[in-house]
PDB file of C-alpha atoms in Angstrom:
ATOM      1  CA  MET A   1      93.543  85.712  86.799  1.00  0.00           C
ATOM      2  CA  SER A   2      93.769  83.476  83.708  1.00  0.00           C
ATOM      3  CA  LYS A   3      96.010  84.228  80.756  1.00  0.00           C
ATOM      4  CA  SER A   4      94.460  86.601  78.236  1.00  0.00           C
ATOM      5  CA  PRO A   5      93.796  85.259  74.734  1.00  0.00           C
ATOM      6  CA  LEU A   6      95.107  88.613  73.469  1.00  0.00           C
ATOM      7  CA  THR A   7      98.861  88.361  72.965  1.00  0.00           C
ATOM      8  CA  HIS A   8      99.597  91.982  73.872  1.00  0.00           C
ATOM      9  CA  LEU A   9      98.066  91.632  77.353  1.00  0.00           C
ATOM     10  CA  ASP A  10      99.778  89.898  80.254  1.00  0.00           C
ATOM     11  CA  GLU A  11      98.104  87.807  82.957  1.00  0.00           C
ATOM     12  CA  SER A  12      96.967  90.927  84.799  1.00  0.00           C
ATOM     13  CA  GLY A  13      95.567  92.564  81.652  1.00  0.00           C
ATOM     14  CA  ALA A  14      98.409  95.062  81.286  1.00  0.00           C
ATOM     15  CA  ALA A  15      99.775  95.823  77.828  1.00  0.00           C
ATOM     16  CA  HIS A  16     103.196  94.387  77.024  1.00  0.00           C
ATOM     17  CA  MET A  17     105.415  93.600  74.063  1.00  0.00           C
ATOM     18  CA  VAL A  18     105.123  89.947  73.039  1.00  0.00           C
ATOM     19  CA  ASP A  19     108.229  87.846  73.670  1.00  0.00           C
ATOM     20  CA  ILE A  20     109.286  86.474  70.277  1.00  0.00           C
ATOM     21  CA  SER A  21     112.662  85.115  71.370  1.00  0.00           C
ATOM     22  CA  ASP A  22     111.578  81.467  70.979  1.00  0.00           C
ATOM     23  CA  LYS A  23     110.025  81.968  67.534  1.00  0.00           C
ATOM     24  CA  ALA A  24     111.875  80.737  64.469  1.00  0.00           C
ATOM     25  CA  VAL A  25     113.401  83.189  62.033  1.00  0.00           C
ATOM     26  CA  THR A  26     111.483  82.759  58.784  1.00  0.00           C
ATOM     27  CA  THR A  27     110.914  84.774  55.640  1.00  0.00           C
ATOM     28  CA  ARG A  28     107.809  86.877  56.109  1.00  0.00           C
ATOM     29  CA  VAL A  29     106.036  88.946  53.471  1.00  0.00           C
ATOM     30  CA  ALA A  30     102.915  91.098  53.732  1.00  0.00           C
ATOM     31  CA  THR A  31     101.023  93.209  51.197  1.00  0.00           C
ATOM     32  CA  ALA A  32      98.547  95.970  52.039  1.00  0.00           C
ATOM     33  CA  GLN A  33      96.360  98.103  49.815  1.00  0.00           C
ATOM     34  CA  GLY A  34      94.338 101.287  50.086  1.00  0.00           C
ATOM     35  CA  THR A  35      92.682 103.810  47.797  1.00  0.00           C
ATOM     36  CA  LEU A  36      92.545 107.586  47.504  1.00  0.00           C
ATOM     37  CA  HIS A  37      89.375 108.746  45.736  1.00  0.00           C
ATOM     38  CA  ALA A  38      89.685 112.080  43.922  1.00  0.00           C
ATOM     39  CA  SER A  39      88.109 113.928  41.033  1.00  0.00           C
ATOM     40  CA  PRO A  40      89.150 113.104  37.476  1.00  0.00           C
ATOM     41  CA  ASP A  41      90.660 116.602  37.223  1.00  0.00           C
ATOM     42  CA  THR A  42      92.865 115.956  40.269  1.00  0.00           C
ATOM     43  CA  ILE A  43      93.916 112.563  38.937  1.00  0.00           C
ATOM     44  CA  ALA A  44      94.761 114.198  35.592  1.00  0.00           C
ATOM     45  CA  LEU A  45      97.259 116.433  37.407  1.00  0.00           C
ATOM     46  CA  VAL A  46      98.938 113.324  38.800  1.00  0.00           C
ATOM     47  CA  ARG A  47      99.002 111.599  35.404  1.00  0.00           C
ATOM     48  CA  THR A  48     100.537 114.608  33.661  1.00  0.00           C
ATOM     49  CA  GLY A  49     102.930 115.541  36.457  1.00  0.00           C
ATOM     50  CA  GLN A  50     101.295 118.956  36.832  1.00  0.00           C
ATOM     51  CA  ALA A  51     100.365 118.810  40.533  1.00  0.00           C
ATOM     52  CA  PRO A  52     101.419 122.020  42.316  1.00  0.00           C
ATOM     53  CA  LYS A  53     103.734 120.190  44.732  1.00  0.00           C
ATOM     54  CA  GLY A  54     105.571 118.179  42.080  1.00  0.00           C
ATOM     55  CA  ASP A  55     105.940 114.427  41.558  1.00  0.00           C
ATOM     56  CA  VAL A  56     103.134 113.148  43.750  1.00  0.00           C
ATOM     57  CA  LEU A  57     103.751 109.425  43.248  1.00  0.00           C
ATOM     58  CA  ALA A  58     107.513 109.579  43.836  1.00  0.00           C
ATOM     59  CA  THR A  59     106.988 111.466  47.073  1.00  0.00           C
ATOM     60  CA  ALA A  60     104.309 109.028  48.256  1.00  0.00           C
ATOM     61  CA  ARG A  61     106.587 106.067  47.432  1.00  0.00           C
ATOM     62  CA  ILE A  62     109.402 107.517  49.545  1.00  0.00           C
ATOM     63  CA  ALA A  63     106.932 108.231  52.358  1.00  0.00           C
ATOM     64  CA  ALA A  64     105.722 104.618  52.278  1.00  0.00           C
ATOM     65  CA  ILE A  65     109.282 103.314  52.554  1.00  0.00           C
ATOM     66  CA  GLN A  66     110.095 105.676  55.422  1.00  0.00           C
ATOM     67  CA  ALA A  67     106.898 104.723  57.235  1.00  0.00           C
ATOM     68  CA  VAL A  68     107.621 101.000  56.928  1.00  0.00           C
ATOM     69  CA  LYS A  69     111.060 101.505  58.460  1.00  0.00           C
ATOM     70  CA  ARG A  70     109.601 103.511  61.358  1.00  0.00           C
ATOM     71  CA  THR A  71     106.516 101.440  62.156  1.00  0.00           C
ATOM     72  CA  SER A  72     107.854 100.365  65.562  1.00  0.00           C
ATOM     73  CA  GLU A  73     108.078 104.059  66.519  1.00  0.00           C
ATOM     74  CA  LEU A  74     104.486 104.734  65.444  1.00  0.00           C
ATOM     75  CA  ILE A  75     102.545 101.637  66.546  1.00  0.00           C
ATOM     76  CA  PRO A  76     102.842 100.781  70.234  1.00  0.00           C
ATOM     77  CA  LEU A  77     104.211  97.302  71.014  1.00  0.00           C
ATOM     78  CA  CYS A  78     105.504  96.631  67.481  1.00  0.00           C
ATOM     79  CA  HIS A  79     108.949  95.077  67.293  1.00  0.00           C
ATOM     80  CA  ILE A  80     111.814  96.714  65.425  1.00  0.00           C
ATOM     81  CA  LEU A  81     112.362  94.549  62.343  1.00  0.00           C
ATOM     82  CA  PRO A  82     115.193  94.217  59.835  1.00  0.00           C
ATOM     83  CA  ILE A  83     113.298  95.150  56.689  1.00  0.00           C
ATOM     84  CA  SER A  84     114.834  93.560  53.610  1.00  0.00           C
ATOM     85  CA  LYS A  85     112.453  94.906  50.969  1.00  0.00           C
ATOM     86  CA  VAL A  86     109.719  97.489  50.486  1.00  0.00           C
ATOM     87  CA  ALA A  87     107.852  97.804  47.197  1.00  0.00           C
ATOM     88  CA  CYS A  88     105.228 100.499  46.672  1.00  0.00           C
ATOM     89  CA  SER A  89     103.141 100.616  43.507  1.00  0.00           C
ATOM     90  CA  PHE A  90     100.278 102.768  42.290  1.00  0.00           C
ATOM     91  CA  ASP A  91      97.321 102.016  40.053  1.00  0.00           C
ATOM     92  CA  VAL A  92      96.133 105.399  38.787  1.00  0.00           C
ATOM     93  CA  GLN A  93      92.510 105.158  37.669  1.00  0.00           C
ATOM     94  CA  ASP A  94      90.111 107.824  36.378  1.00  0.00           C
ATOM     95  CA  ALA A  95      88.923 108.910  39.825  1.00  0.00           C
ATOM     96  CA  ALA A  96      91.193 107.080  42.257  1.00  0.00           C
ATOM     97  CA  ILE A  97      94.727 105.992  43.030  1.00  0.00           C
ATOM     98  CA  THR A  98      95.170 102.564  44.581  1.00  0.00           C
ATOM     99  CA  VAL A  99      98.358 102.066  46.577  1.00  0.00           C
ATOM    100  CA  GLU A 100      99.892  98.656  47.196  1.00  0.00           C
ATOM    101  CA  VAL A 101     102.794  98.157  49.607  1.00  0.00           C
ATOM    102  CA  THR A 102     104.688  94.883  50.015  1.00  0.00           C
ATOM    103  CA  VAL A 103     107.180  94.373  52.831  1.00  0.00           C
ATOM    104  CA  LYS A 104     109.628  91.519  53.340  1.00  0.00           C
ATOM    105  CA  THR A 105     111.828  90.462  56.254  1.00  0.00           C
ATOM    106  CA  ALA A 106     113.596  87.445  57.667  1.00  0.00           C
ATOM    107  CA  GLY A 107     112.529  87.623  61.267  1.00  0.00           C
ATOM    108  CA  GLN A 108     110.639  86.264  64.220  1.00  0.00           C
ATOM    109  CA  THR A 109     107.444  88.239  63.702  1.00  0.00           C
ATOM    110  CA  GLY A 110     105.388  89.358  60.727  1.00  0.00           C
ATOM    111  CA  VAL A 111     105.370  92.560  58.713  1.00  0.00           C
ATOM    112  CA  GLU A 112     101.614  93.110  58.413  1.00  0.00           C
ATOM    113  CA  MET A 113     101.702  96.316  60.456  1.00  0.00           C
ATOM    114  CA  GLU A 114     104.619  97.606  58.412  1.00  0.00           C
ATOM    115  CA  ALA A 115     102.751  97.042  55.140  1.00  0.00           C
ATOM    116  CA  LEU A 116      99.584  98.651  56.502  1.00  0.00           C
ATOM    117  CA  THR A 117     101.540 101.608  57.912  1.00  0.00           C
ATOM    118  CA  GLY A 118     103.387 102.135  54.633  1.00  0.00           C
ATOM    119  CA  CYS A 119     100.121 102.053  52.712  1.00  0.00           C
ATOM    120  CA  SER A 120      98.414 104.465  55.108  1.00  0.00           C
ATOM    121  CA  ILE A 121     101.263 106.969  55.013  1.00  0.00           C
ATOM    122  CA  ALA A 122     101.461 106.779  51.214  1.00  0.00           C
ATOM    123  CA  LEU A 123      97.745 107.649  51.090  1.00  0.00           C
ATOM    124  CA  LEU A 124      98.195 110.512  53.547  1.00  0.00           C
ATOM    125  CA  THR A 125     101.098 111.799  51.471  1.00  0.00           C
ATOM    126  CA  LEU A 126      99.010 111.681  48.302  1.00  0.00           C
ATOM    127  CA  TYR A 127      96.346 113.675  50.118  1.00  0.00           C
ATOM    128  CA  ASP A 128      98.929 116.187  51.340  1.00  0.00           C
ATOM    129  CA  MET A 129     100.437 116.582  47.870  1.00  0.00           C
ATOM    130  CA  LEU A 130      97.011 117.166  46.287  1.00  0.00           C
ATOM    131  CA  LYS A 131      95.046 119.046  48.951  1.00  0.00           C
ATOM    132  CA  ALA A 132      95.818 122.397  47.330  1.00  0.00           C
ATOM    133  CA  VAL A 133      93.594 121.402  44.399  1.00  0.00           C
ATOM    134  CA  GLN A 134      91.011 119.207  46.168  1.00  0.00           C
ATOM    135  CA  LYS A 135      90.179 119.009  49.851  1.00  0.00           C
ATOM    136  CA  ASP A 136      87.303 116.510  49.719  1.00  0.00           C
ATOM    137  CA  MET A 137      89.373 113.500  48.646  1.00  0.00           C
ATOM    138  CA  VAL A 138      88.607 110.277  50.537  1.00  0.00           C
ATOM    139  CA  MET A 139      90.994 107.554  51.662  1.00  0.00           C
ATOM    140  CA  SER A 140      89.356 104.140  51.932  1.00  0.00           C
ATOM    141  CA  SER A 141      89.665 100.379  51.988  1.00  0.00           C
ATOM    142  CA  ILE A 142      93.029 100.117  53.728  1.00  0.00           C
ATOM    143  CA  MET A 143      93.455  96.375  54.142  1.00  0.00           C
ATOM    144  CA  LEU A 144      95.853  93.490  54.379  1.00  0.00           C
ATOM    145  CA  LEU A 145      95.756  91.623  51.074  1.00  0.00           C
ATOM    146  CA  GLU A 146      98.037  88.758  52.003  1.00  0.00           C
ATOM    147  CA  LYS A 147     100.818  87.591  54.261  1.00  0.00           C
ATOM    148  CA  THR A 148     103.142  84.613  54.250  1.00  0.00           C
ATOM    149  CA  GLY A 149     105.418  83.052  56.823  1.00  0.00           C
ATOM    150  CA  GLY A 150     105.254  82.557  60.536  1.00  0.00           C
ATOM    151  CA  LYS A 151     103.455  80.265  62.943  1.00  0.00           C
ATOM    152  CA  SER A 152      99.954  81.438  62.036  1.00  0.00           C
ATOM    153  CA  GLY A 153     100.494  80.477  58.398  1.00  0.00           C
ATOM    154  CA  ASP A 154      99.573  82.197  55.204  1.00  0.00           C
ATOM    155  CA  PHE A 155      96.641  84.549  54.646  1.00  0.00           C
ATOM    156  CA  LYS A 156      95.132  85.760  51.397  1.00  0.00           C
ATOM    157  CA  ARG A 157      92.083  88.015  51.293  1.00  0.00           C
ATOM    158  CA  ALA A 158      89.278  86.175  49.530  1.00  0.00           C
ATOM    159  CA  SER A 159      87.633  89.298  48.130  1.00  0.00           C
ATOM    160  CA  ASP A 160      87.274  93.036  48.542  1.00  0.00           C
ATOM    161  CA  PRO A 161      85.195  93.646  51.701  1.00  0.00           C
ATOM    162  CA  ALA A 162      83.511  96.716  50.205  1.00  0.00           C
TER     163      ALA A 162
END
């Protein structure tokens, strides 16, 4: 059987963790983004700090950081990485909160999955913190915005795919 073009499959088609031992240690950074859509009334609770469960954004920020650090436990075949930085920011709009998570490491593989995991968990935490006041919120547009470092080079999303 010929070698699979998919890096997480071996020659027989079985899943395996990619061997990164020969890859150079480089600085790698990735940024992911996603949005929670909610009613203006729900967003007003976030803006004023009046949500029933407390400081929604602070809790979501901590959740994002925890998720980044535990990505290898959540996503099969991800490597454990020495995370050197996690930044989580929020853009609170009239009817949505956009989350952006940036992750940095000096390592042999990228941090795209860590950034995407952090963003996803921050969104889920926002939902959890606000579900008592609105259950029909929608999480959307979770995406990699950019990444730098590594053999495959840099990536920057050209535009919003929506």
